[in-house]
Amino acid sequence: GYDQQITVPFAWETPASGIAAHWLQTAWYRRAFTVPPAWQGQRVVLHFGAVHHEATVWVNGTQVAHHEGGYTPFEADVTDALSDGEQRIVVRVHAPADKLDLVHGKQRSMPRDDYDGVCFTPSSGIWQSVWLTARPATHLAALRLRPAADLDGITVDATVRGPGADDARLTLRVRGEDTPITVDAGADGRASARLPLSEPRSWSPDDPHLYYVDAELTTADGIDRVTGYTGLRSITVEGEDLYLNGRRLFVRGVLDQGYWPETGITAPDDAALRRDLELAAQAGYNLVRKHLKLEDPRYIHHADTLGILLWAEPASPGRFSAESTARFAEQIEPMVERDGNSPAIVIWGLYNEEWGLDWDVPGDPAKQQAVRDAYDRLKALDPTRPAVDNSGWTHVKTDLLDWHHYDESAAQWADTVADLLSGARDDFPVKLGPDWIVHKQLAVPGQPLRGLPNLNSEYGGGFTGLERAWLLRWQTQELRRHDRLAGYVYTELYDIEHESAGLLDFHRGTKDLAGVDPAHVNAPTTLVLDVIPVAPGRDLLTSAREFTVPVRVSHHGTEPVAGTLHTTWTPVYGPTPASPGDPVPSGRAEAKPYVLGEPVTVPAALPDGWTSGRLHLALVTTAGTVVARTALDVDTRTARHIGDDDRARAAD
């Protein structure tokens, strides 16, 4: 019997659901609803945002829907199953513990995935909203809106379904524009149009302007009204660079896996979705990579309104099989159909690190073909955005050449990045276990290794917040050293359960980052020090109080930047002072956009009586604006006790 109550839309494993049942594989939902009298004569449609994994739906004992796929939406016309008065809906959900052949992303499976160590509590059942709508029998099934090629209008591709589709008439109006456009649907139920704009206004992170399109479909069955929106935004690949609206784009991204305490993969409320985007922006990031999850569409809407770029990708299976490959591919069209109008989404992802491909793309032509097929399917649906075929590891067919490189030796990490970007090496080490390191090829033969944008789309490290902040600062600096790089994605924004890799804790609270401000690390203008750091708290070892530091400027604006370098001191790990400190004599530094500036030698001396300290450096324009900050922890106490290998890094 139905002896428990569950709060929807929270997965049954979560405390927020009121159930908190783990490894429950099958559950039945039941509730009553009524249809508003005003809907008389309309078709009543029941919508599900997402249900993990397999859902069967009955209304008043009549089966109205069956759907597989835990991240994609589905709907059912329930009109013919309705009766007078109160209606009863029953939903059976099956969420197997063995998820290896299913798309499940970061949800834990039993038996476990090979990547179980970075997986979390499953989220089974109804985890996105459920709602009812009414519409005529002939209705708009899709309203695809895209910016025109010259960003001076909106192209519309509508799909009409129902018995009156052959003689349907569609009227389209852009809000704020005077003249509507009317088109007839073709025999195939498709209607296309181009909506000109009198004063086109592009969408960008600086100006996230959206255009709303009201569509009115008129047929013998009545009138169906739908509203959609998009933005005038182009994202293009030109050689090794990305361009947003014709201006070079450097991706400053952060990974977000979409988990919350108490609620699993469902946000606790709408504000939490928006808040995560705001937290990413506050840390200096201009893009969020939503990892292995088709997020609630409200999240995409908030990114559109806030002007935060998105990298969107589907969930992964756990092993390679005919079933898992088919299920993975089945997500691609719903992903593009649901979210393709979004101007914020500038990159589509597909597979990740060969997950669901048994970690063997280079050695298996069948797995390469699966990747190639997924890429081709995606690009056929949306050729306007760059796509990544197999993020981070061996590429088969891709628009972006990205790689995931983790190494807690700052010096060794920097060397590998430099070699990858220069072409000195075409592989990189990946630590799969304590004593198991493999060298991943960047691409299989046939996929170009040069001439595409390069992104380091996962990096980071360190056990403590102090160590993570140190690697964030120095590794991001090294990425800014290379002008040919198209961007990066730091791993990650917040902790999840046992995974403590975030800049924030699981509850989105602050962590001790030892005085490092991520917003300074990820600023459009940064300072790059020609220093090989030794260890946290001991970036530079020197036997003398007085020393020099070569400082360069990396600038990703539209105009050159110039200013004077300033310095001030705090104890090691001290936060950035409000004042930039004293100007450096002959400390003028400058940089052109996307061209690393020439080094400026900055003399410094530890304050009297100090044996260690943090040197804060700032670039201040003639207008008095601080546009870049960084820091250097200096230690004289250990310089006399370091080994020969480290002594090469010490400065006198």
XYZ file of C-alpha atoms in Angstrom:
652
model
C 0.000 0.000 0.000
C 0.916 3.675 -0.272
C 1.963 4.173 3.336
C 4.598 6.897 2.839
C 4.526 10.458 1.539
C 7.271 11.878 -0.660
C 7.991 15.488 -1.495
C 8.443 15.928 -5.241
C 10.697 16.765 -7.025
C 13.324 15.354 -4.692
C 14.912 11.948 -5.262
C 13.909 9.272 -2.793
C 17.480 8.962 -1.462
C 17.437 12.573 -0.232
C 16.327 13.822 3.182
C 14.362 16.577 1.406
C 12.070 13.948 -0.093
C 11.013 12.765 3.350
C 11.996 9.210 2.409
C 15.823 8.984 2.439
C 15.744 5.400 1.145
C 19.019 4.082 -0.290
C 19.364 1.406 -2.974
C 15.619 1.199 -3.394
C 15.300 0.099 -7.015
C 11.568 0.428 -7.706
C 8.950 2.763 -6.281
C 5.374 3.777 -7.089
C 4.003 7.328 -6.817
C 0.304 8.147 -6.549
C -1.574 11.412 -6.257
C -4.854 13.033 -7.242
C -5.337 16.143 -9.354
C -8.126 18.110 -10.962
C -8.306 19.732 -14.379
C -9.332 23.413 -14.433
C -12.821 23.858 -15.961
C -11.424 26.548 -18.279
C -9.456 23.840 -20.085
C -12.619 22.242 -21.440
C -12.150 21.426 -25.136
C -8.362 21.562 -24.919
C -5.890 18.711 -24.861
C -4.435 18.218 -21.379
C -0.731 17.412 -21.307
C 1.287 16.046 -18.393
C 4.982 17.052 -18.380
C 7.951 15.554 -16.528
C 11.212 17.504 -16.366
C 13.298 14.422 -15.564
C 12.820 11.054 -13.849
C 15.659 8.667 -13.107
C 15.626 6.202 -14.743
C 12.599 4.370 -16.228
C 9.103 5.766 -15.745
C 5.701 4.312 -16.580
C 2.708 6.622 -16.110
C -0.987 5.812 -15.729
C -3.926 8.186 -15.425
C -7.112 6.663 -14.069
C -5.726 3.216 -14.818
C -4.800 3.982 -18.447
C -1.134 3.902 -19.374
C -0.243 7.246 -20.939
C 3.575 7.220 -21.058
C 6.680 5.093 -20.795
C 10.092 6.772 -20.822
C 13.689 5.707 -20.263
C 16.532 8.130 -19.590
C 17.065 9.837 -16.275
C 17.977 13.300 -17.560
C 15.663 14.012 -20.479
C 12.131 15.476 -20.382
C 9.000 13.768 -21.622
C 5.280 14.457 -21.845
C 1.980 12.658 -22.302
C -1.374 13.779 -23.681
C -3.687 12.471 -20.966
C -6.988 13.864 -22.315
C -8.485 10.567 -23.351
C -7.737 9.036 -19.949
C -9.554 11.749 -17.989
C -12.858 11.244 -16.213
C -15.243 13.562 -14.405
C -14.081 15.116 -11.161
C -10.854 14.071 -9.499
C -8.156 12.324 -11.536
C -5.618 9.835 -10.251
C -2.069 9.562 -11.542
C 0.262 6.651 -10.805
C 3.952 6.608 -11.731
C 6.163 3.560 -11.472
C 9.885 4.331 -11.450
C 12.613 1.750 -11.826
C 16.136 2.914 -10.950
C 18.478 -0.078 -11.096
C 21.330 -0.280 -8.628
C 23.409 -1.570 -11.545
C 23.667 1.577 -13.635
C 26.655 0.608 -15.763
C 24.699 0.416 -19.023
C 22.556 3.433 -18.132
C 23.395 7.112 -18.385
C 23.853 8.149 -14.773
C 26.677 10.665 -14.667
C 28.108 10.968 -11.166
C 25.490 8.804 -9.464
C 27.050 5.770 -7.778
C 26.346 2.328 -9.258
C 26.370 -1.126 -7.696
C 28.377 -2.933 -8.995
C 30.538 0.110 -9.069
C 31.913 2.112 -11.965
C 35.625 2.238 -12.613
C 35.344 5.900 -11.601
C 33.377 5.162 -8.418
C 35.836 7.163 -6.292
C 34.479 10.384 -7.802
C 30.807 9.364 -7.738
C 28.145 10.323 -5.226
C 24.839 9.194 -3.711
C 22.326 8.234 -6.426
C 19.300 10.430 -7.048
C 16.448 8.155 -8.110
C 12.871 8.871 -9.070
C 11.222 12.182 -9.947
C 13.907 14.844 -9.539
C 12.615 17.678 -11.718
C 9.258 19.424 -11.843
C 5.990 17.810 -12.935
C 3.258 20.018 -14.378
C 0.094 20.162 -16.490
C -0.684 22.367 -19.500
C -3.584 22.729 -21.927
C -3.292 23.224 -25.685
C -5.326 22.715 -28.863
C -5.187 19.403 -30.681
C -3.016 21.117 -33.293
C -0.239 22.877 -31.487
C 3.319 24.143 -31.546
C 5.579 21.252 -30.595
C 8.850 23.176 -30.948
C 9.956 26.778 -31.358
C 13.633 26.905 -32.266
C 15.120 30.389 -32.148
C 18.615 31.190 -33.359
C 20.437 34.451 -34.070
C 20.770 35.309 -37.747
C 24.267 34.960 -39.187
C 24.897 38.725 -39.136
C 23.353 39.141 -35.662
C 20.707 41.454 -37.083
C 17.658 39.226 -36.701
C 16.243 35.973 -35.366
C 15.624 32.834 -37.376
C 12.625 30.725 -36.388
C 12.081 27.047 -37.087
C 8.768 25.870 -35.682
C 7.264 22.386 -35.609
C 3.492 21.988 -35.730
C 1.751 18.754 -34.761
C -1.851 17.678 -34.817
C -4.691 16.992 -37.224
C -4.752 20.564 -38.546
C -1.035 20.971 -39.169
C -1.447 21.150 -42.944
C -3.328 24.467 -42.869
C -1.764 26.008 -39.761
C -0.872 29.696 -39.789
C 1.855 30.994 -37.498
C 2.147 34.640 -36.447
C 5.453 35.691 -34.900
C 6.271 38.917 -33.104
C 9.432 40.040 -31.364
C 8.496 41.959 -28.245
C 9.374 45.603 -28.737
C 9.183 45.366 -32.527
C 6.163 46.767 -34.383
C 5.568 44.410 -37.285
C 4.561 40.763 -36.850
C 5.335 38.155 -39.500
C 2.872 35.458 -40.547
C 3.867 32.210 -42.251
C 2.063 29.026 -43.180
C 3.224 25.620 -42.050
C 4.252 23.242 -44.790
C 2.949 19.777 -45.421
C 5.612 18.460 -43.064
C 4.363 20.642 -40.231
C 7.401 22.921 -40.374
C 7.270 26.708 -40.479
C 10.334 28.896 -40.887
C 10.857 32.638 -40.817
C 13.435 35.345 -40.291
C 12.488 38.120 -37.894
C 14.390 41.368 -38.606
C 15.297 43.684 -35.733
C 15.226 47.454 -36.084
C 18.091 48.105 -33.649
C 19.908 44.802 -33.063
C 21.499 44.449 -29.639
C 23.937 41.607 -29.120
C 23.933 39.273 -26.128
C 27.223 39.114 -24.229
C 28.422 38.628 -20.651
C 28.660 42.435 -20.392
C 25.166 42.952 -21.810
C 23.014 39.790 -21.571
C 20.144 41.180 -23.616
C 17.399 38.720 -24.524
C 14.793 38.885 -27.280
C 11.406 37.324 -26.525
C 9.375 35.958 -29.419
C 5.607 35.490 -29.080
C 4.241 32.803 -31.396
C 0.539 32.386 -32.125
C -0.596 29.323 -34.071
C -4.062 29.474 -35.630
C -5.821 26.348 -36.901
C -9.321 24.916 -37.052
C -8.585 23.440 -33.602
C -8.086 26.858 -32.029
C -5.196 29.132 -31.068
C -1.981 27.969 -29.417
C 0.305 30.604 -27.916
C 3.943 29.952 -27.043
C 6.750 32.319 -26.032
C 10.452 31.658 -26.407
C 13.588 33.720 -26.218
C 17.124 33.837 -27.494
C 20.006 36.279 -27.790
C 22.029 37.665 -30.668
C 25.295 35.869 -30.060
C 27.836 34.106 -32.240
C 30.496 31.672 -31.065
C 33.065 30.696 -33.671
C 36.336 28.829 -33.974
C 38.968 30.640 -35.996
C 42.209 28.721 -36.050
C 43.378 28.258 -32.475
C 41.088 30.947 -31.069
C 37.492 31.216 -29.928
C 35.489 34.312 -30.833
C 32.336 35.587 -29.162
C 30.482 38.088 -31.364
C 33.641 38.575 -33.387
C 35.838 39.316 -30.355
C 38.397 36.894 -29.050
C 37.170 34.900 -26.078
C 39.377 33.414 -23.388
C 37.436 30.873 -21.355
C 37.907 31.305 -17.605
C 35.783 28.367 -16.527
C 34.944 26.356 -13.433
C 33.449 22.877 -13.087
C 30.018 22.560 -11.436
C 28.550 19.076 -10.926
C 25.091 20.105 -9.759
C 24.766 18.474 -6.325
C 23.377 19.925 -3.108
C 23.310 18.710 0.512
C 19.948 17.250 1.526
C 18.569 17.403 -2.045
C 21.001 15.478 -4.305
C 20.913 16.470 -7.967
C 17.845 18.664 -7.414
C 18.473 22.227 -6.292
C 16.694 23.038 -3.003
C 14.958 25.968 -4.726
C 15.216 28.235 -7.747
C 17.392 30.728 -5.881
C 20.036 28.025 -5.321
C 20.423 27.543 -9.075
C 20.992 31.247 -9.589
C 23.238 31.510 -6.547
C 25.715 28.930 -7.880
C 26.137 30.974 -11.051
C 26.622 34.142 -9.035
C 29.264 32.440 -6.885
C 31.164 31.393 -10.006
C 31.057 34.956 -11.315
C 32.229 36.339 -7.971
C 35.269 34.058 -8.207
C 36.157 35.645 -11.564
C 34.882 32.917 -13.880
C 33.093 33.777 -17.129
C 32.004 30.186 -17.909
C 30.623 27.233 -15.972
C 31.026 23.697 -17.212
C 27.968 21.816 -15.968
C 29.525 18.396 -15.640
C 27.922 15.143 -16.857
C 24.408 16.364 -16.207
C 21.561 17.979 -18.113
C 20.685 20.536 -15.474
C 17.234 21.877 -14.652
C 16.365 24.293 -17.491
C 15.878 27.110 -15.000
C 19.638 27.021 -14.466
C 20.208 27.713 -18.160
C 17.680 30.543 -17.984
C 19.544 32.150 -15.089
C 22.819 31.901 -17.022
C 21.115 33.585 -19.970
C 19.907 36.470 -17.802
C 23.161 36.839 -15.832
C 25.454 36.676 -18.859
C 27.430 33.642 -17.716
C 28.685 31.317 -20.441
C 27.922 27.597 -20.233
C 29.520 24.376 -21.387
C 26.683 21.828 -21.419
C 27.055 18.062 -21.663
C 24.965 14.912 -21.122
C 25.377 12.239 -18.464
C 27.716 9.325 -19.053
C 27.214 5.556 -18.814
C 29.574 3.295 -16.890
C 30.875 0.888 -19.515
C 30.959 0.312 -23.244
C 28.164 -1.776 -24.718
C 25.613 -1.530 -27.495
C 23.002 -0.567 -24.903
C 25.084 2.124 -23.211
C 26.149 3.649 -26.522
C 22.547 3.878 -27.704
C 21.347 5.356 -24.419
C 24.100 7.949 -24.454
C 23.242 8.987 -28.016
C 19.533 9.236 -27.178
C 20.280 12.227 -24.936
C 21.765 14.381 -27.677
C 18.633 15.470 -29.523
C 16.638 16.248 -26.339
C 19.609 18.260 -25.055
C 19.739 20.431 -28.179
C 15.945 20.627 -28.475
C 15.445 21.765 -24.892
C 18.404 24.120 -24.480
C 19.450 25.121 -27.997
C 17.762 28.550 -27.818
C 20.096 29.566 -24.981
C 22.707 32.191 -25.888
C 24.697 31.287 -22.763
C 25.566 27.789 -24.022
C 28.674 28.286 -26.155
C 30.163 24.761 -25.991
C 28.488 21.371 -26.255
C 30.253 18.442 -24.624
C 29.739 14.735 -25.258
C 31.818 11.988 -23.639
C 34.156 12.724 -20.758
C 37.536 11.023 -20.268
C 36.370 7.891 -22.074
C 33.794 7.171 -19.346
C 31.376 4.677 -20.796
C 34.069 3.735 -23.311
C 36.062 1.519 -20.939
C 38.978 3.968 -20.980
C 40.313 2.613 -24.250
C 39.480 4.909 -27.151
C 42.980 4.770 -28.729
C 42.981 0.973 -28.879
C 39.470 0.182 -30.106
C 38.021 1.274 -33.472
C 34.473 0.492 -32.271
C 34.787 2.993 -29.435
C 36.264 5.565 -31.780
C 33.269 5.079 -34.051
C 30.888 5.584 -31.132
C 32.562 8.914 -30.376
C 32.554 9.913 -34.034
C 28.868 9.031 -34.387
C 27.943 11.087 -31.312
C 29.846 14.098 -32.657
C 28.206 13.813 -36.085
C 24.750 13.494 -34.535
C 25.287 16.599 -32.420
C 26.718 18.725 -35.231
C 23.853 17.757 -37.548
C 21.435 19.111 -34.953
C 23.446 22.245 -34.139
C 26.375 23.314 -36.320
C 26.490 26.770 -34.688
C 28.414 25.815 -31.551
C 31.784 24.076 -31.105
C 31.534 20.532 -29.748
C 33.968 18.469 -27.695
C 33.851 14.761 -28.472
C 35.710 13.185 -25.536
C 36.652 15.850 -23.055
C 40.102 15.736 -21.589
C 41.498 12.563 -23.089
C 42.051 11.097 -26.532
C 40.067 12.985 -29.151
C 38.524 11.343 -32.212
C 36.576 14.143 -33.912
C 36.358 17.477 -32.163
C 36.171 21.249 -32.590
C 38.219 21.961 -29.458
C 41.363 20.194 -28.303
C 40.961 20.051 -24.545
C 42.944 18.101 -21.960
C 42.640 17.301 -18.263
C 45.993 17.601 -16.570
C 46.510 17.162 -12.835
C 49.923 17.316 -11.166
C 50.699 18.633 -7.697
C 54.248 19.571 -8.648
C 53.869 23.158 -9.818
C 57.123 23.034 -11.772
C 56.409 19.728 -13.481
C 52.847 20.748 -14.248
C 54.042 23.962 -15.878
C 56.557 22.066 -17.997
C 53.909 19.652 -19.283
C 51.530 22.482 -20.186
C 54.297 24.307 -22.043
C 55.212 21.143 -23.957
C 51.602 20.438 -24.926
C 51.110 23.948 -26.244
C 54.437 24.096 -28.075
C 53.951 20.686 -29.696
C 56.968 19.203 -27.932
C 54.715 16.404 -26.743
C 51.378 14.963 -27.861
C 50.522 13.054 -24.713
C 50.406 13.706 -20.985
C 50.494 11.620 -17.790
C 47.268 10.600 -16.054
C 47.401 9.066 -12.588
C 44.712 6.389 -12.412
C 45.898 4.851 -9.153
C 48.605 5.220 -6.497
C 51.125 3.378 -8.658
C 49.357 3.441 -12.015
C 50.208 6.202 -14.460
C 49.233 6.094 -18.123
C 50.173 8.512 -20.871
C 47.089 9.695 -22.708
C 47.364 10.608 -26.373
C 45.802 13.925 -27.312
C 44.131 12.392 -30.352
C 43.878 9.344 -32.570
C 45.432 9.466 -36.054
C 43.252 11.543 -38.338
C 42.200 14.100 -35.734
C 44.435 17.199 -36.121
C 46.626 18.028 -33.145
C 47.298 21.607 -34.212
C 45.205 24.419 -35.571
C 42.361 24.033 -33.041
C 41.701 25.959 -29.822
C 43.444 24.363 -26.826
C 41.790 24.326 -23.413
C 43.000 22.839 -20.155
C 39.485 21.895 -19.139
C 40.255 20.262 -15.780
C 43.068 21.033 -13.373
C 43.710 21.624 -9.679
C 45.050 19.666 -6.750
C 46.040 19.720 -3.114
C 44.602 18.002 -0.053
C 43.989 21.091 2.089
C 42.428 24.415 1.204
C 45.857 25.997 1.563
C 47.399 23.586 -0.949
C 44.512 23.917 -3.374
C 44.660 27.707 -3.263
C 48.412 27.617 -3.872
C 48.041 25.391 -6.923
C 45.074 27.430 -8.170
C 47.200 30.582 -8.068
C 50.359 29.204 -9.640
C 48.835 26.830 -12.169
C 46.378 29.430 -13.424
C 49.273 31.873 -13.739
C 51.095 29.402 -15.970
C 48.040 29.020 -18.176
C 47.963 32.802 -18.590
C 51.604 32.711 -19.669
C 50.660 31.041 -22.974
C 48.999 33.346 -25.481
C 47.897 30.524 -27.752
C 45.721 28.920 -25.060
C 41.963 29.412 -25.543
C 41.039 28.939 -21.886
C 40.731 26.699 -18.846
C 38.211 25.063 -16.525
C 39.198 24.734 -12.870
C 38.021 21.704 -10.879
C 35.857 22.710 -9.048
C 33.456 25.291 -7.586
C 32.365 23.471 -4.409
C 32.921 20.249 -2.461
C 30.521 17.321 -2.874
C 30.116 14.673 -0.172
C 33.582 13.055 0.195
C 35.139 15.083 -2.640
C 36.853 18.127 -1.142
C 38.162 19.690 -4.346
C 36.065 22.855 -4.246
C 36.801 26.514 -3.687
C 33.685 26.447 -1.489
C 32.388 23.785 0.865
C 29.373 21.622 0.013
C 27.008 24.159 1.591
C 28.606 26.878 -0.571
C 30.357 28.363 2.451
C 33.809 29.915 2.321
C 36.952 27.863 2.915
C 40.386 28.815 4.167
C 42.288 29.620 0.989
C 45.283 31.086 2.804
C 44.639 34.627 1.642
C 44.169 33.764 -2.025
C 41.256 35.513 -3.720
C 40.086 33.501 -6.774
C 38.710 36.702 -8.318
C 42.280 38.030 -8.564
C 43.510 34.744 -10.021
C 40.807 34.727 -12.704
C 40.695 38.428 -13.556
C 40.789 39.581 -17.209
C 44.122 41.227 -16.374
C 46.613 39.274 -14.276
C 50.258 39.393 -13.282
C 52.581 36.562 -14.299
C 55.730 36.090 -12.235
C 58.816 34.477 -13.739
C 59.230 32.342 -10.636
C 59.115 28.573 -10.178
C 57.380 28.209 -6.800
C 58.795 25.702 -4.325
C 55.925 24.968 -1.913
C 52.969 26.632 -0.176
C 54.261 29.423 2.035
C 57.651 29.229 0.328
C 57.152 30.352 -3.243
C 60.571 31.933 -3.349
C 63.553 30.908 -1.231
C 66.267 33.517 -0.901
C 69.260 33.838 1.393
C 69.111 37.645 1.267
C 66.477 40.167 2.342
C 66.764 41.970 -0.975
C 65.829 40.278 -4.242
C 64.169 40.954 -7.604
C 61.136 39.452 -9.286
C 60.419 39.585 -13.046
C 56.740 40.502 -13.538
C 54.690 40.331 -16.737
C 51.137 41.383 -17.550
C 48.566 39.087 -19.174
C 45.597 41.026 -20.483
C 42.414 39.773 -22.119
C 40.605 43.032 -22.745
C 39.828 44.753 -26.032
C 42.371 47.581 -25.643
C 45.979 47.603 -24.382
C 46.513 48.060 -20.660
C 49.299 49.928 -18.886
C 50.059 51.021 -15.376
C 52.541 51.101 -12.551
C 53.398 48.139 -10.377
C 52.923 48.613 -6.634
C 54.108 46.425 -3.767
C 53.308 45.951 -0.109
C 53.981 43.294 2.539
C 51.930 41.148 4.897
C 52.870 38.012 6.798
C 52.835 34.792 4.780
C 49.259 33.746 3.887
C 48.054 37.286 4.586
C 44.990 38.483 2.634
C 45.301 41.189 0.023
C 45.486 44.633 1.665
C 42.980 47.283 0.627
C 45.808 49.587 -0.459
C 48.024 48.455 -3.354
C 51.076 49.791 -1.536
C 53.966 51.858 -2.841
C 54.734 52.353 -6.536
C 57.830 50.606 -7.839
C 60.457 52.931 -9.330
C 60.688 52.213 -13.065
C 57.780 49.847 -12.508
C 55.712 50.701 -15.567
C 54.182 47.543 -17.084
C 51.940 47.071 -20.072
C 50.433 44.472 -22.375
C 48.479 44.272 -25.591
C 45.357 42.094 -25.673
C 46.292 38.404 -25.689
C 50.022 39.135 -25.894
C 52.014 38.468 -22.727
C 53.874 41.606 -21.717
C 57.620 41.898 -21.453
C 59.088 41.287 -17.985
C 59.526 44.211 -15.639
C 62.107 43.750 -12.908
C 60.625 44.545 -9.523
C 63.103 45.071 -6.669
C 61.875 44.137 -3.193
C 63.196 43.733 0.320
C 61.718 41.997 3.313
C 60.863 44.491 6.056
C 63.476 44.843 8.784
C 63.408 41.934 11.200
C 61.273 39.718 8.927
C 62.578 36.336 7.854
C 59.526 35.582 5.710
C 56.552 37.429 4.291
C 54.032 37.768 1.499
C 54.865 40.304 -1.180
C 51.667 41.660 -2.726
C 51.945 43.073 -6.226
C 49.347 45.201 -7.994
C 49.055 46.926 -11.357
C 47.540 50.396 -10.991
C 46.459 52.472 -13.998
C 47.026 56.217 -14.298
C 43.383 56.648 -13.257
C 44.212 54.924 -9.966
C 42.327 51.705 -10.741
C 43.816 48.417 -9.550
C 43.396 46.035 -12.507
C 45.578 43.091 -11.475
C 46.878 41.556 -8.253
C 49.031 38.628 -7.224
C 51.337 37.645 -4.372
C 54.619 35.907 -3.643
C 55.493 34.164 -0.368
C 59.173 34.720 0.388
C 61.242 32.771 2.920
C 64.877 33.270 3.933
C 64.892 30.752 6.782
C 64.833 27.621 4.634
C 67.130 28.844 1.878
C 70.168 27.555 3.761
C 68.695 24.080 4.190
C 67.328 23.156 0.797
C 68.683 20.360 -1.371
C 70.525 20.722 -4.621
C 67.386 20.206 -6.721
C 65.541 22.975 -4.952
C 68.546 25.290 -4.795
C 68.200 25.902 -8.518
C 64.870 27.547 -7.742
C 66.166 29.836 -5.030
C 66.856 33.464 -5.873
C 69.541 35.757 -4.506
